[in-house]
Amino acid sequence: MTNARRSLHDLSFGELGDTLERDGVNPRHARALWRAMYREGATSLLRADFPPPLVRWIEAQTGEGGRWFLDQPKLVEEIRSSDGLTRKFLLRLDDGQVIETVLMGYDGRHTVCVSSQAGCAMGCVFCATGQMGYMRHLRAGEIVAQVLHARRALAEAAPGKRLRNLVMMGMGEPLHNYDGVMRALETISDVRGIGIGPSKIAVSTVGVVPGILRMADEGQPYRLAVSLHGSTEEERAALVPVSERWPLAMLIDACRQYGVATGKRIFFEWTLIAGKNDAPETARRLARLLEGIDAHVNLIPLNPTAGFDGEASSRGAVFQRILRDAGFPCTFRQRRGIDVAAGCGMLKAERRKREASSAR
Ligand code: SAH
Ligand code: SF4
């Protein structure tokens, strides 16, 4: 494996400098390279304005026979919502895995929704990604490259508009791929490059308790969102199988610890499913469960998926009122762009179906 090529997008700023230095190039040139990769989002690093030793290094190391490459996932398909404000990219990675990245632009704010894994091992019953199973973690570079892709698409469509927000809410469970995700977010938030502010980045987890505690312990500056979906162990376990491993009581306890250690507000996500978790009694139990936590509850209408015969709830407004009356900010996440299969993993699942039927 000595000649396996590595991605420059997997390196931190410091590691990029170390790499240049090891190859006899002034590590200060890392700044120019980083800038080209992340500020400008260059797809080729061969630049006339680079110092000659750097140009020689790039030619030797990123060309044929070199040790490094740039992550450039291939666009397989793009779908736009009818209002044009949501664009979903289906991207193919080097080994053929296909992932989804979504660019959303509402109220003049542009947000990218990024995948952390190909597939997901957590198996939430209502989730298209969970239904397809786990393929592998994404490398940091593959996560960063999604942001570069979305930013390029935004620049072409709306010159001058900045990509300011990022949510780790695409395919996969970010805290299952903790190291890859945190490494990527460090690059993405670096002000010398992409520069999305840490407070504009949200990590959404199904409730991987060790990951939540580790974020608190390491003082990770990002926002935390926890997908709850159930107010009792039974209610939650029916939708989220990993709550067998990290039961609701343990998860809420971890959230309390996180809140105390970081002083940060936690976002709780709740996909509303008719008859499963949308009763007024459930909302009241949820409010009691969250007592004492600086919590914001985000209600998500269920997007239908092939592998789950649940239905969207019509009782969302009552649910919301109960939480608000209990003192919790509670909003509906607009899944605008439902017409482009905006649920995570849904486009990939649909494409598979189409391919299967055309192969017949
Ligand atoms: N794995 C992480 C992040 C990706 S999913 C997590 O579970 O938090 C992002 C959000 O979309 C989660 O809150 C998830 O529960 C929700 N979601 C997944 N499939 C959905 C569907 N079919 N309808 C509505 N929300 C869904
Ligand atoms: Fe994985 Fe999140 Fe989907 Fe659950 S909801 S299967 S954790 S991507």
Coordinates of N, CA, C and O in Angstrom, one line a residue, residues 50-130:
F50 N 2.0 30.8 -8.4 CA 2.6 30.1 -7.3 C 4.2 30.2 -7.4 O 4.7 30.2 -8.5
P51 N 4.9 30.2 -6.2 CA 6.3 30.1 -6.3 C 6.8 28.8 -7.0 O 6.2 27.8 -6.8
P52 N 7.9 28.9 -7.8 CA 8.3 27.8 -8.6 C 8.5 26.5 -7.8 O 8.1 25.4 -8.2
P53 N 9.1 26.5 -6.5 CA 9.2 25.2 -5.8 C 7.8 24.6 -5.5 O 7.7 23.3 -5.6
L54 N 6.8 25.4 -5.3 CA 5.5 24.9 -5.0 C 4.9 24.3 -6.3 O 4.3 23.2 -6.3
V55 N 5.1 25.0 -7.4 CA 4.6 24.5 -8.7 C 5.2 23.1 -9.0 O 4.5 22.2 -9.4
R56 N 6.6 23.0 -8.8 CA 7.2 21.8 -9.1 C 6.7 20.7 -8.2 O 6.5 19.5 -8.6
W57 N 6.4 21.0 -6.9 CA 5.9 20.0 -6.0 C 4.5 19.5 -6.5 O 4.2 18.3 -6.5
I58 N 3.7 20.5 -6.9 CA 2.3 20.2 -7.3 C 2.4 19.3 -8.6 O 1.7 18.3 -8.7
E59 N 3.3 19.6 -9.5 CA 3.4 18.8 -10.7 C 3.8 17.4 -10.4 O 3.2 16.5 -10.9
A60 N 4.8 17.3 -9.5 CA 5.3 16.0 -9.2 C 4.4 15.2 -8.4 O 4.2 14.0 -8.5
Q61 N 3.7 15.8 -7.4 CA 3.0 15.1 -6.4 C 1.5 14.9 -6.7 O 0.9 14.0 -6.1
T62 N 0.9 15.8 -7.5 CA -0.5 15.6 -7.8 C -0.7 15.1 -9.2 O -1.9 14.9 -9.6
G63 N 0.4 15.0 -10.0 CA 0.2 14.5 -11.4 C 0.3 12.9 -11.3 O 0.2 12.3 -10.3
E64 N 0.5 12.4 -12.5 CA 0.6 10.9 -12.6 C 1.8 10.4 -11.8 O 2.9 11.0 -11.9
G65 N 1.6 9.4 -11.1 CA 2.7 8.9 -10.3 C 2.9 9.6 -9.0 O 3.8 9.2 -8.2
G66 N 2.2 10.7 -8.8 CA 2.3 11.4 -7.5 C 1.6 10.7 -6.4 O 0.9 9.7 -6.6
R67 N 1.8 11.3 -5.2 CA 1.2 10.6 -4.0 C -0.1 11.3 -3.5 O -0.7 10.8 -2.6
W68 N -0.5 12.4 -4.2 CA -1.6 13.1 -3.7 C -2.7 13.4 -4.8 O -2.3 13.5 -5.9
F69 N -3.9 13.5 -4.4 CA -5.0 13.9 -5.3 C -5.9 14.8 -4.6 O -5.9 15.0 -3.4
L70 N -6.8 15.4 -5.4 CA -7.9 16.3 -4.9 C -9.2 15.5 -5.0 O -9.5 14.8 -6.0
D71 N -10.0 15.5 -3.9 CA -11.3 14.9 -4.0 C -12.2 15.7 -4.9 O -12.5 16.9 -4.6
Q72 N -12.7 15.1 -5.9 CA -13.7 15.7 -6.8 C -14.8 14.8 -7.2 O -14.7 14.1 -8.3
P73 N -15.7 14.6 -6.3 CA -16.8 13.7 -6.6 C -17.6 14.1 -7.9 O -17.7 15.3 -8.2
K74 N -18.0 13.1 -8.6 CA -18.7 13.3 -9.9 C -20.2 13.5 -9.7 O -20.8 12.7 -9.0
L75 N -20.7 14.5 -10.4 CA -22.2 14.7 -10.3 C -22.9 13.7 -11.2 O -22.7 13.6 -12.4
V76 N -23.7 12.9 -10.5 CA -24.4 11.8 -11.2 C -25.7 12.4 -11.7 O -26.2 12.2 -12.8
E77 N -26.3 13.2 -10.8 CA -27.7 13.8 -11.1 C -27.9 14.9 -10.2 O -27.5 15.0 -9.1
E78 N -28.7 15.9 -10.7 CA -29.1 17.0 -9.9 C -30.6 17.2 -10.0 O -31.1 17.1 -11.1
I79 N -31.2 17.4 -8.9 CA -32.7 17.6 -8.9 C -33.0 18.9 -8.3 O -32.4 19.2 -7.2
R80 N -33.9 19.7 -8.8 CA -34.3 20.9 -8.2 C -35.8 20.9 -7.8 O -36.6 20.3 -8.5
S81 N -36.1 21.5 -6.7 CA -37.5 21.6 -6.2 C -38.2 22.5 -7.2 O -37.5 23.3 -7.9
S82 N -39.5 22.5 -7.2 CA -40.2 23.3 -8.2 C -40.0 24.8 -8.0 O -40.1 25.6 -8.9
D83 N -39.8 25.2 -6.7 CA -39.6 26.6 -6.5 C -38.1 27.0 -6.8 O -37.7 28.1 -6.6
G84 N -37.3 25.9 -7.1 CA -35.9 26.2 -7.5 C -35.0 26.5 -6.3 O -33.8 26.7 -6.5
L85 N -35.5 26.5 -5.1 CA -34.7 26.9 -4.0 C -33.9 25.8 -3.3 O -33.0 26.0 -2.5
T86 N -34.3 24.5 -3.6 CA -33.6 23.4 -3.1 C -33.0 22.6 -4.3 O -33.7 22.3 -5.2
R87 N -31.7 22.4 -4.2 CA -31.0 21.6 -5.2 C -30.3 20.4 -4.6 O -29.6 20.6 -3.6
K88 N -30.6 19.3 -5.1 CA -30.0 18.1 -4.5 C -29.1 17.5 -5.5 O -29.4 17.2 -6.7
F89 N -27.8 17.2 -5.0 CA -26.8 16.6 -5.9 C -26.5 15.2 -5.5 O -26.3 14.9 -4.3
L90 N -26.6 14.3 -6.4 CA -26.2 12.9 -6.2 C -24.8 12.8 -6.7 O -24.5 13.1 -7.9
L91 N -23.8 12.5 -5.8 CA -22.4 12.6 -6.1 C -21.8 11.2 -6.0 O -22.0 10.4 -5.1
R92 N -20.9 10.8 -7.0 CA -20.3 9.5 -7.0 C -18.8 9.7 -6.5 O -18.1 10.6 -7.0
L93 N -18.5 8.9 -5.5 CA -17.1 9.0 -5.0 C -16.2 8.1 -5.8 O -16.6 7.3 -6.6
D94 N -14.9 8.1 -5.5 CA -13.9 7.4 -6.3 C -14.2 5.9 -6.4 O -13.9 5.3 -7.4
D95 N -14.7 5.3 -5.3 CA -14.9 3.9 -5.3 C -16.3 3.5 -5.8 O -16.7 2.4 -5.6
G96 N -17.0 4.5 -6.3 CA -18.3 4.2 -6.8 C -19.5 4.4 -5.9 O -20.7 4.4 -6.3
Q97 N -19.2 4.6 -4.6 CA -20.3 4.9 -3.6 C -21.0 6.2 -4.0 O -20.3 7.1 -4.5
V98 N -22.3 6.3 -3.8 CA -23.0 7.4 -4.2 C -23.6 8.1 -2.9 O -24.2 7.4 -2.1
I99 N -23.5 9.4 -2.8 CA -24.0 10.1 -1.7 C -24.8 11.3 -2.1 O -24.8 11.7 -3.3
E100 N -25.5 11.9 -1.1 CA -26.3 13.1 -1.4 C -25.8 14.3 -0.7 O -25.4 14.2 0.5
T101 N -25.9 15.4 -1.4 CA -25.6 16.7 -0.8 C -26.7 17.7 -1.2 O -27.1 17.6 -2.4
V102 N -27.2 18.5 -0.3 CA -28.3 19.3 -0.7 C -27.9 20.8 -0.4 O -27.3 21.1 0.7
L103 N -28.3 21.6 -1.3 CA -28.1 23.1 -1.2 C -29.5 23.7 -1.1 O -30.3 23.5 -1.9
M104 N -29.7 24.5 0.0 CA -30.9 25.1 0.2 C -30.7 26.6 0.3 O -29.8 27.1 1.0
G105 N -31.6 27.4 -0.3 CA -31.5 28.8 -0.2 C -32.9 29.5 0.1 O -33.7 29.7 -0.8
Y106 N -33.1 29.8 1.4 CA -34.4 30.4 1.8 C -34.0 31.7 2.5 O -33.1 31.8 3.2
D107 N -34.9 32.7 2.3 CA -34.7 34.0 3.0 C -33.3 34.6 2.8 O -32.8 35.1 3.8
G108 N -32.8 34.3 1.7 CA -31.4 34.9 1.4 C -30.3 34.1 2.1 O -29.1 34.5 2.0
R109 N -30.6 33.1 2.9 CA -29.6 32.3 3.6 C -29.3 31.0 2.9 O -30.3 30.3 2.6
H110 N -28.1 30.7 2.6 CA -27.8 29.5 1.9 C -27.2 28.5 2.9 O -26.2 28.8 3.6
T111 N -27.7 27.3 2.8 CA -27.3 26.2 3.7 C -27.0 25.0 2.9 O -27.7 24.6 2.0
V112 N -25.9 24.3 3.3 CA -25.6 23.0 2.7 C -25.8 21.9 3.7 O -25.5 22.0 4.8
C113 N -26.4 20.9 3.2 CA -26.7 19.7 4.0 C -25.8 18.6 3.5 O -25.8 18.2 2.3
V114 N -24.9 18.1 4.4 CA -23.8 17.3 4.0 C -23.9 15.8 4.6 O -24.4 15.6 5.7
S115 N -23.5 14.9 3.8 CA -23.5 13.5 4.2 C -22.2 13.1 5.0 O -21.1 13.7 4.6
S116 N -22.3 12.2 5.9 CA -21.1 11.8 6.7 C -20.7 10.4 6.4 O -19.6 10.0 6.8
Q117 N -21.6 9.6 5.9 CA -21.3 8.2 5.6 C -22.0 7.8 4.3 O -23.0 8.5 3.9
A118 N -21.6 6.7 3.6 CA -22.3 6.1 2.6 C -23.2 5.1 3.3 O -22.8 4.2 3.9
G119 N -24.5 5.4 3.2 CA -25.5 4.6 4.0 C -25.4 5.0 5.5 O -24.9 6.0 5.8
C120 N -26.1 4.1 6.3 CA -26.0 4.4 7.8 C -26.3 3.1 8.5 O -27.1 2.3 8.1
A121 N -25.6 2.9 9.6 CA -25.8 1.7 10.4 C -26.8 1.7 11.4 O -27.1 0.7 12.1
M122 N -27.5 2.9 11.6 CA -28.4 3.1 12.8 C -29.8 2.5 12.6 O -30.5 2.3 13.5
G123 N -30.2 2.4 11.3 CA -31.4 1.7 11.0 C -32.7 2.3 11.5 O -33.7 1.6 11.7
C124 N -32.8 3.6 11.6 CA -34.1 4.2 12.0 C -35.1 3.8 10.9 O -34.9 3.9 9.7
V125 N -36.3 3.3 11.4 CA -37.2 2.6 10.5 C -37.8 3.5 9.4 O -38.2 3.1 8.3
F126 N -37.9 4.8 9.7 CA -38.6 5.7 8.7 C -37.6 6.4 7.8 O -38.0 7.2 7.0
C127 N -36.3 6.1 7.9 CA -35.3 6.8 7.1 C -34.8 6.1 5.9 O -34.4 4.9 6.1
A128 N -34.8 6.7 4.8 CA -34.4 6.0 3.5 C -32.9 5.6 3.6 O -32.6 4.5 3.1
T129 N -32.1 6.4 4.3 CA -30.7 6.0 4.4 C -30.6 4.8 5.3 O -29.8 3.8 5.0
G130 N -31.3 4.8 6.4 CA -31.3 3.7 7.4 C -31.7 2.4 6.7 O -31.2 1.3 6.9

